[in-house]
Coordinates of C-alpha atoms in Angstrom, one line a residue:
X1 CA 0.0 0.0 0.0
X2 CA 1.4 3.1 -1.1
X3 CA 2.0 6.4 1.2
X4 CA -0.1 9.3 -0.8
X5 CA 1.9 11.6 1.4
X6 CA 5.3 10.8 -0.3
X7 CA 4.2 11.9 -3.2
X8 CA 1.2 14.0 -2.8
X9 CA 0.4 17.1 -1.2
X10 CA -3.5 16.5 0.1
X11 CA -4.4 19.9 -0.5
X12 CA -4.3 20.1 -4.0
X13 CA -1.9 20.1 -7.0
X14 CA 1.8 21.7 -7.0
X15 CA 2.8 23.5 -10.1
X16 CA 5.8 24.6 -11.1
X17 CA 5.8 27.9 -9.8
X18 CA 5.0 26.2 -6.3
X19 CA 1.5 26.6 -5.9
X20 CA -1.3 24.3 -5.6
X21 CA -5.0 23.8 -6.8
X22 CA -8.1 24.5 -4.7
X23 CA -8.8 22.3 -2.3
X24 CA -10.6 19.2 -3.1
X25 CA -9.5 19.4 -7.0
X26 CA -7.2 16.2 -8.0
X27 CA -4.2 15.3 -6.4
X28 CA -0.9 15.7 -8.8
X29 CA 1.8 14.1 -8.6
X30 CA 6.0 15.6 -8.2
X31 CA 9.1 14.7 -9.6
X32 CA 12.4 15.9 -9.0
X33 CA 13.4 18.0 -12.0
X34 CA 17.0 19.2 -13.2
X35 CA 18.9 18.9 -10.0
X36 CA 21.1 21.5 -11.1
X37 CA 18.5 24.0 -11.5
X38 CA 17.0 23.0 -8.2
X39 CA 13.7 22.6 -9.8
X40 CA 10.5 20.6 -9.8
X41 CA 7.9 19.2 -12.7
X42 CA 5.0 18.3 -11.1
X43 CA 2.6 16.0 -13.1
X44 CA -1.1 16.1 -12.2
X45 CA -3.6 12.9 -12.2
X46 CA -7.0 13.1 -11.9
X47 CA -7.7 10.8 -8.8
X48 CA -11.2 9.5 -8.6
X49 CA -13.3 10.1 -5.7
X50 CA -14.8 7.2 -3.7
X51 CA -18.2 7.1 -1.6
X52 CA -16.3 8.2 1.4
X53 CA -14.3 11.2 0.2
X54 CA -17.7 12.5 -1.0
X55 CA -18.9 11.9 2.0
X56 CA -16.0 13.9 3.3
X57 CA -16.5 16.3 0.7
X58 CA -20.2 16.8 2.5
X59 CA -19.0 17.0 6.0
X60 CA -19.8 20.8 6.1
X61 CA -23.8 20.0 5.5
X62 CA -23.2 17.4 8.0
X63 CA -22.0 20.1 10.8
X64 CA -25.4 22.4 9.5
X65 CA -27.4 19.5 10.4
X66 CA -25.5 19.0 13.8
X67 CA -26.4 22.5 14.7
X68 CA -29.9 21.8 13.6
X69 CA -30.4 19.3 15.9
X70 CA -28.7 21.5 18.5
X71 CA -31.2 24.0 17.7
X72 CA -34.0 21.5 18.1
X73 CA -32.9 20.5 21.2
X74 CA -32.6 23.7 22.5
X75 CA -36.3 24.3 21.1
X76 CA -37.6 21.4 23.2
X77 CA -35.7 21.7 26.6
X78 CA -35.7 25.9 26.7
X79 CA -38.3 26.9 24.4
X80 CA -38.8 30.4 26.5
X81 CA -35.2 31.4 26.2
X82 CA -33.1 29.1 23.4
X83 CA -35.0 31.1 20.5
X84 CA -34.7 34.9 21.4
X85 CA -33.0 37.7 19.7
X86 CA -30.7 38.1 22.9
X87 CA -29.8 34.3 23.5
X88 CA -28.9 33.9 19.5
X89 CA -26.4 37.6 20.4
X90 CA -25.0 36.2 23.1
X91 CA -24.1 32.7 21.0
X92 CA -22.2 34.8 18.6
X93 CA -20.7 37.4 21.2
X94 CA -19.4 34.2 23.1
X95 CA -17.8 32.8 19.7
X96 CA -16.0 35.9 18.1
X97 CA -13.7 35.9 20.7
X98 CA -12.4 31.9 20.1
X99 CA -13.4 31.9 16.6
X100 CA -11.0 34.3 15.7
X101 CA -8.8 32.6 17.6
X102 CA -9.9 29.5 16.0
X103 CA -9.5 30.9 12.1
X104 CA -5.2 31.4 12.8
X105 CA -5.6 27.8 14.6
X106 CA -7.2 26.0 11.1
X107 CA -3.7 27.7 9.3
X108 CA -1.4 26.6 11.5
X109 CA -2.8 23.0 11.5
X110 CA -3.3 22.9 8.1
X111 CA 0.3 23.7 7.8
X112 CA 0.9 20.4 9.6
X113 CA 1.4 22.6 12.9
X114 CA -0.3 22.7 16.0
X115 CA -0.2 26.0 18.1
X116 CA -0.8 24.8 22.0
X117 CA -0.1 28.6 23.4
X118 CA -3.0 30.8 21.7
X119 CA -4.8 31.1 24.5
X120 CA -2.0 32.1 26.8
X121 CA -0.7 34.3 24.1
X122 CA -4.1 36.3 24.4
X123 CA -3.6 36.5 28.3
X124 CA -0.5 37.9 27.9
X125 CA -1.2 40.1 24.9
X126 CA -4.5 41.3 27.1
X127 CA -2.3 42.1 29.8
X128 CA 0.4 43.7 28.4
X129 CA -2.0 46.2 26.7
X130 CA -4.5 47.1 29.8
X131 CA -0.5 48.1 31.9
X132 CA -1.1 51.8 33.1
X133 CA 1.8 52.9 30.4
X134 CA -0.1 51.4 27.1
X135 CA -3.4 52.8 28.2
X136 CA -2.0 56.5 29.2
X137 CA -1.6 56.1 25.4
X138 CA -4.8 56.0 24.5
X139 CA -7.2 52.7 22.8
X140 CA -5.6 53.2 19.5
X141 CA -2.5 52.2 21.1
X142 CA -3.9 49.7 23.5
X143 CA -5.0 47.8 20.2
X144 CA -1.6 48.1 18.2
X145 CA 0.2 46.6 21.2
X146 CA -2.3 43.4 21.9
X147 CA -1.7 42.9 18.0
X148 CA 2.0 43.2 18.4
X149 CA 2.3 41.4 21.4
X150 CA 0.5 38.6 19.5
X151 CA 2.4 38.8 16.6
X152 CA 5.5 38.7 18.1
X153 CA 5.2 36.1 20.2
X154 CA 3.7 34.2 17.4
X155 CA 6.5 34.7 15.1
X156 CA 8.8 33.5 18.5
X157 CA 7.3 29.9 18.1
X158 CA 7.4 30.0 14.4
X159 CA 11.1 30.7 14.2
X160 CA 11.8 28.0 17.0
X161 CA 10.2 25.3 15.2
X162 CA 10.8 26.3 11.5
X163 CA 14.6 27.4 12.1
X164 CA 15.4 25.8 15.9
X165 CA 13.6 22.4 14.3
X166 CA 11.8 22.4 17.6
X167 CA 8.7 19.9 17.3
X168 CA 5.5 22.3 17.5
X169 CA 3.9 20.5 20.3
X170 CA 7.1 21.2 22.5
X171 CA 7.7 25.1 21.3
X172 CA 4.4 25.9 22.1
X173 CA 3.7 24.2 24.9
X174 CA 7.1 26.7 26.2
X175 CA 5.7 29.2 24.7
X176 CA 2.3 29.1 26.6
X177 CA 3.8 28.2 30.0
X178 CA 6.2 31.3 29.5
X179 CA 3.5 33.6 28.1
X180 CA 1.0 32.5 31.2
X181 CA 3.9 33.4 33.9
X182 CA 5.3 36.7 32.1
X183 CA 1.7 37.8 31.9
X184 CA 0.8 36.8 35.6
X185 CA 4.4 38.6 36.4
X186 CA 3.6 41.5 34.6
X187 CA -0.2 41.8 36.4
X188 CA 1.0 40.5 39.7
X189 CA -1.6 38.4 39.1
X190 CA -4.1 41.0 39.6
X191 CA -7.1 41.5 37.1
X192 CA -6.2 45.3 35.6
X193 CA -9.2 47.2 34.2
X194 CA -9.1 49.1 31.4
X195 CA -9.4 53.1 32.5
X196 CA -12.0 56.1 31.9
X197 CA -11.1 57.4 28.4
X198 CA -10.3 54.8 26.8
X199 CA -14.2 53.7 26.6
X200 CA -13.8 53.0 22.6
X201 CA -12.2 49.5 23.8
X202 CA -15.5 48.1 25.8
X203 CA -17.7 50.1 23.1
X204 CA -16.7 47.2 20.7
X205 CA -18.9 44.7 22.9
X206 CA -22.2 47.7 24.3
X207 CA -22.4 49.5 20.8
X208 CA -24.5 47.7 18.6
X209 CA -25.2 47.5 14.4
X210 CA -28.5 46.2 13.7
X211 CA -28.8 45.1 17.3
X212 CA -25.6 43.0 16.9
X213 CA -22.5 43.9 19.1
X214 CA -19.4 45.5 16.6
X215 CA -17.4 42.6 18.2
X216 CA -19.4 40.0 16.2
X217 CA -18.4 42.3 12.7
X218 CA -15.2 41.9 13.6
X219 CA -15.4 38.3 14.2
X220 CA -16.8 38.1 10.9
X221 CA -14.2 40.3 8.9
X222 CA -11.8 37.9 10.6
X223 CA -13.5 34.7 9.2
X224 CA -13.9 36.4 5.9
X225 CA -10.6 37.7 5.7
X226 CA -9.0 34.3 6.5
X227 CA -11.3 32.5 3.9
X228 CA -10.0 34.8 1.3
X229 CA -6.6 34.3 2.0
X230 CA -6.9 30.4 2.4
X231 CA -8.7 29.8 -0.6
X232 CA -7.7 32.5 -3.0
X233 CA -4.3 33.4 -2.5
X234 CA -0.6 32.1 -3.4
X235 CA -0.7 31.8 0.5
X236 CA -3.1 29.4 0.9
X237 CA -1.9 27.6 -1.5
X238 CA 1.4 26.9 -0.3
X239 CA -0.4 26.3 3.0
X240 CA -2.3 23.2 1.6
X241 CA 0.6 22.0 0.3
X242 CA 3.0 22.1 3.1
X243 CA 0.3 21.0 5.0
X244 CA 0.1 18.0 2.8
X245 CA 3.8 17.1 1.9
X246 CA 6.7 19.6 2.7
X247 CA 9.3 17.7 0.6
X248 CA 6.9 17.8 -2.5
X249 CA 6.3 21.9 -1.5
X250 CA 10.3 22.2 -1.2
X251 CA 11.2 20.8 -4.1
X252 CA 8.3 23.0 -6.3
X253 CA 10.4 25.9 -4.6
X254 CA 8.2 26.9 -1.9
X255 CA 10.4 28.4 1.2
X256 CA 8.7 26.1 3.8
X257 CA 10.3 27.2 6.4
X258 CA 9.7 30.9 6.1
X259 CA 6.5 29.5 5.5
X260 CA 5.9 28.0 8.7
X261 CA 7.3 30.9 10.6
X262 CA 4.5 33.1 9.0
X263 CA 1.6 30.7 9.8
X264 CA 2.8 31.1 13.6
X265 CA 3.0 34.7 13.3
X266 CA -0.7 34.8 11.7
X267 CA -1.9 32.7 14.2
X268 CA -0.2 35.1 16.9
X269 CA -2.0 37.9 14.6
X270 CA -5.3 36.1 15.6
X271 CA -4.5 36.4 19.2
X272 CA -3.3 39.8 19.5
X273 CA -7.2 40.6 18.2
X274 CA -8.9 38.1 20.5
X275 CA -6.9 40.0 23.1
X276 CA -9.1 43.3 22.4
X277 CA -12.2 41.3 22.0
X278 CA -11.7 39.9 25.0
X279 CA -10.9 43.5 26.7
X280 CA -13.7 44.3 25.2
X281 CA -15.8 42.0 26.7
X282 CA -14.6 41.9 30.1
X283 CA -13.1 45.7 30.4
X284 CA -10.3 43.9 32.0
X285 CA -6.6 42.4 30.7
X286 CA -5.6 39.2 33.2
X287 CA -3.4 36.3 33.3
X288 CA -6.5 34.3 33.6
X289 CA -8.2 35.0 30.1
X290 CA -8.3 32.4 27.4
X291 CA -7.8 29.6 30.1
X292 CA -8.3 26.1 27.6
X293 CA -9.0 28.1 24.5
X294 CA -6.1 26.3 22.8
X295 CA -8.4 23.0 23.7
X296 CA -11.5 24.6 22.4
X297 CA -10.2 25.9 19.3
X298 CA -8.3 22.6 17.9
X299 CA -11.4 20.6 18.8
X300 CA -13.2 23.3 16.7
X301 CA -10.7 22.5 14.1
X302 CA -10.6 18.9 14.2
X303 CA -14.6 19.0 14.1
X304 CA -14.8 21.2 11.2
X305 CA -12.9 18.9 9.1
X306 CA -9.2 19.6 9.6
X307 CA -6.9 17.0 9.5
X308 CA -4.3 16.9 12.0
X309 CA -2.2 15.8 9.9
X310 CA -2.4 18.8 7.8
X311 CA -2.7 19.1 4.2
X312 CA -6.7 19.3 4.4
X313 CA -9.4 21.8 6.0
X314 CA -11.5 25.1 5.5
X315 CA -12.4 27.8 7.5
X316 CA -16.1 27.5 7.2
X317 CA -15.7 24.0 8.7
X318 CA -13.9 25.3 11.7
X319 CA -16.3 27.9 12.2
X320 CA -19.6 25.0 12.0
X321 CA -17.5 23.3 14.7
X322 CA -16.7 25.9 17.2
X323 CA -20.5 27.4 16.6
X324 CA -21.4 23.4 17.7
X325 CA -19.4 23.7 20.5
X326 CA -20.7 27.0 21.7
X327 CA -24.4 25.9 20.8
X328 CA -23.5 22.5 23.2
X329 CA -22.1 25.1 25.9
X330 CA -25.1 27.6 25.8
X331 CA -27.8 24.5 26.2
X332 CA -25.9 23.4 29.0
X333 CA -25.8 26.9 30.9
X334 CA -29.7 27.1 29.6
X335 CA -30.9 23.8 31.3
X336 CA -28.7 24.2 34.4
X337 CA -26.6 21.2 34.2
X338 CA -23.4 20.9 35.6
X339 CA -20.2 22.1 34.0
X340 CA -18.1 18.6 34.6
X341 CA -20.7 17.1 32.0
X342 CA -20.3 19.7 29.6
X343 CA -16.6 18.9 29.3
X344 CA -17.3 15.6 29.4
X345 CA -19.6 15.5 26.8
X346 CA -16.6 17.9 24.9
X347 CA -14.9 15.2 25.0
X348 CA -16.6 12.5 23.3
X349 CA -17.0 14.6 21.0
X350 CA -13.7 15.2 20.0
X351 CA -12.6 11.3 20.3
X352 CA -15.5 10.6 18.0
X353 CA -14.3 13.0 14.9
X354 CA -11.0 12.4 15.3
X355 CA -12.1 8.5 14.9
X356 CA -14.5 9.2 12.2
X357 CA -10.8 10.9 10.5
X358 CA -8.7 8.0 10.7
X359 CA -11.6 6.2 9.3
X360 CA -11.4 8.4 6.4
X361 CA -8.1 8.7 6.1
X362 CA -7.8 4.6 6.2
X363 CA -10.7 4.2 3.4
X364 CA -8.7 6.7 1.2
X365 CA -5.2 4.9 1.5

């Protein structure tokens, strides 16, 4: 049985000017061109489809009909409160803040990465921009510095594991027990509140557009940003197929590892923006923020469709999975039940796609 990933990037077709096909459109195939010119002919081959990768290919109607049932659910246990105008606002106010965190998560495990410090990166970035120094200068500058923050640290992980050859699991996992104690350091583990004047940070979550907090825009900017760049960019491209095979990606002359420096850094990007939602939210910046959002938003991942093995994924799917996980959470605060069953039921959840994955992965190879 032959390894497709030897020889294939999942994510589509490499050309010769080291880019690949949509995703979903048949897999090529590369060869190693001159080796003195350091170049790569790629040969495509139309690969046909079987019941289960159209199945896969409808996994995104099959998250709709998740939340459907969610919704019915909700209907039959809460029927007072599930379906009002201010329940379905508070759904999406408490998703923007891990869905975009979740959107720079889907490029980073696309990539073939995984990113276990996002949510202490937003801690720290939260903190660092609520100090009394960064807000004496004002929200603008409160905002530039979560980004920065974010970004920074972001690119920190990506040039330990793309240059330092650090496994991902291992630099992040650093990077989130660093980020958590610099950020509790920097606090002195006190919750700071963001002052009188710079009222434009909490006006993101109390003004309202149509009766929908700004926050949720920006959530959606976010999610439509990152669809753009994954699916209609030289960027995206070279993420699916990095993703999908790196050697195949190297030798069509993509610079993989600057390449997986930059997915960190986005992914830090995210964070850095969740950090003002977040503010925004709260009107605080603490140590304690975005405590097991780097569970959350790989299990929104994984759910949506994103192999962890990278190569494969969209952000839409991510999105229909961490909307299913917020629906799940919102039922359970409706109905009362205890927290430790929530997680629990998280859980199965989780162990369930990623099995229904390997099943799919197993019928394809």
């Amino acid at each position: 049985m032959s390894d497709s990933r030897n020889t294939t990037p999942a994510g589509g077709p490499v050309d010769s000017a080291g880019e690949t096909g949509s995703p979903g459109s048949p897999v090529g195939t590369v060869t190693a061109g001159d080796p003195g010119r350091g170049s790569a002919q790629v040969r495509r081959s139309p690969v046909a489809l079987g019941p289960l990768a159209r199945l896969g290919e409808a996994r995104h109607l099959g998250l709709v009909v998740a939340l459907v049932l969610l919704a019915v659910v909700g209907l039959v246990t809460v029927p007072d409160t599930f379906a009002t105008t201010s329940n379905l606002v508070s759904i999406l106010s408490l998703a923007a803040t891990i869905g975009v965190i979740t959107v720079g998560a889907t490029f980073v495990i696309i990539g073939g990465g995984i990113d276990l410090s996002v949510g202490a990166l937003m801690a720290l970035a939260s903190v660092w921009a609520t100090t009394l120094a960064t807000q004496a200068y004002g929200p603008a500058v409160m905002i530039v510095c979560a980004v920065a923050v974010g970004t920074g640290a972001g690119l920190v992980n990506g040039f330990l594991i793309a240059y330092g050859r650090m496994v991902p699991f291992i630099a992040t996992l650093a990077m989130l027990v660093a980020a958590r104690g610099l950020a509790q350091r920097m606090s002195d583990r006190r919750t700071q509140l963001v002052q009188q004047g710079n009222e434009l940070i909490v006006d993101l979550s109390t003004s309202r557009v149509f009766g929908v907090p700004v926050l949720v825009y920006i959530f959606a900017v976010v999610v439509a940003v990152g669809w753009v760049v994954l699916n209609r960019t030289t960027f995206g491209r070279r993420t699916y197929a990095v993703g999908g095979n790196p050697e195949a990606a190297r030798l069509a002359g993509i610079d993989v590892r600057r390449h997986t420096m930059l997915l960190y850094a986005l992914s830090g990007l995210c964070c850095g923006i969740a950090a003002v939602l977040i503010m925004a939210r709260t009107t605080t910046g603490s140590s304690t923020h975005g405590d097991l959002y780097e569970l959350d938003a790989i299990a929104a991942v994984i759910i949506g469709g994103t192999l962890l093995t990278g190569g494969r994924g969209s952000i839409i799917g991510s999105i229909l999975g961490l909307l299913i996980f917020t629906v799940i959470t919102n039922l359970f605060i409706l109905n009362g039940l205890n927290t430790s069953d929530q997680l629990i039921a998280k859980g199965l959840i989780i162990v369930v796609a990623v099995l229904l994955q390997r099943r799919s992965l197993e019928s394809r190879t």
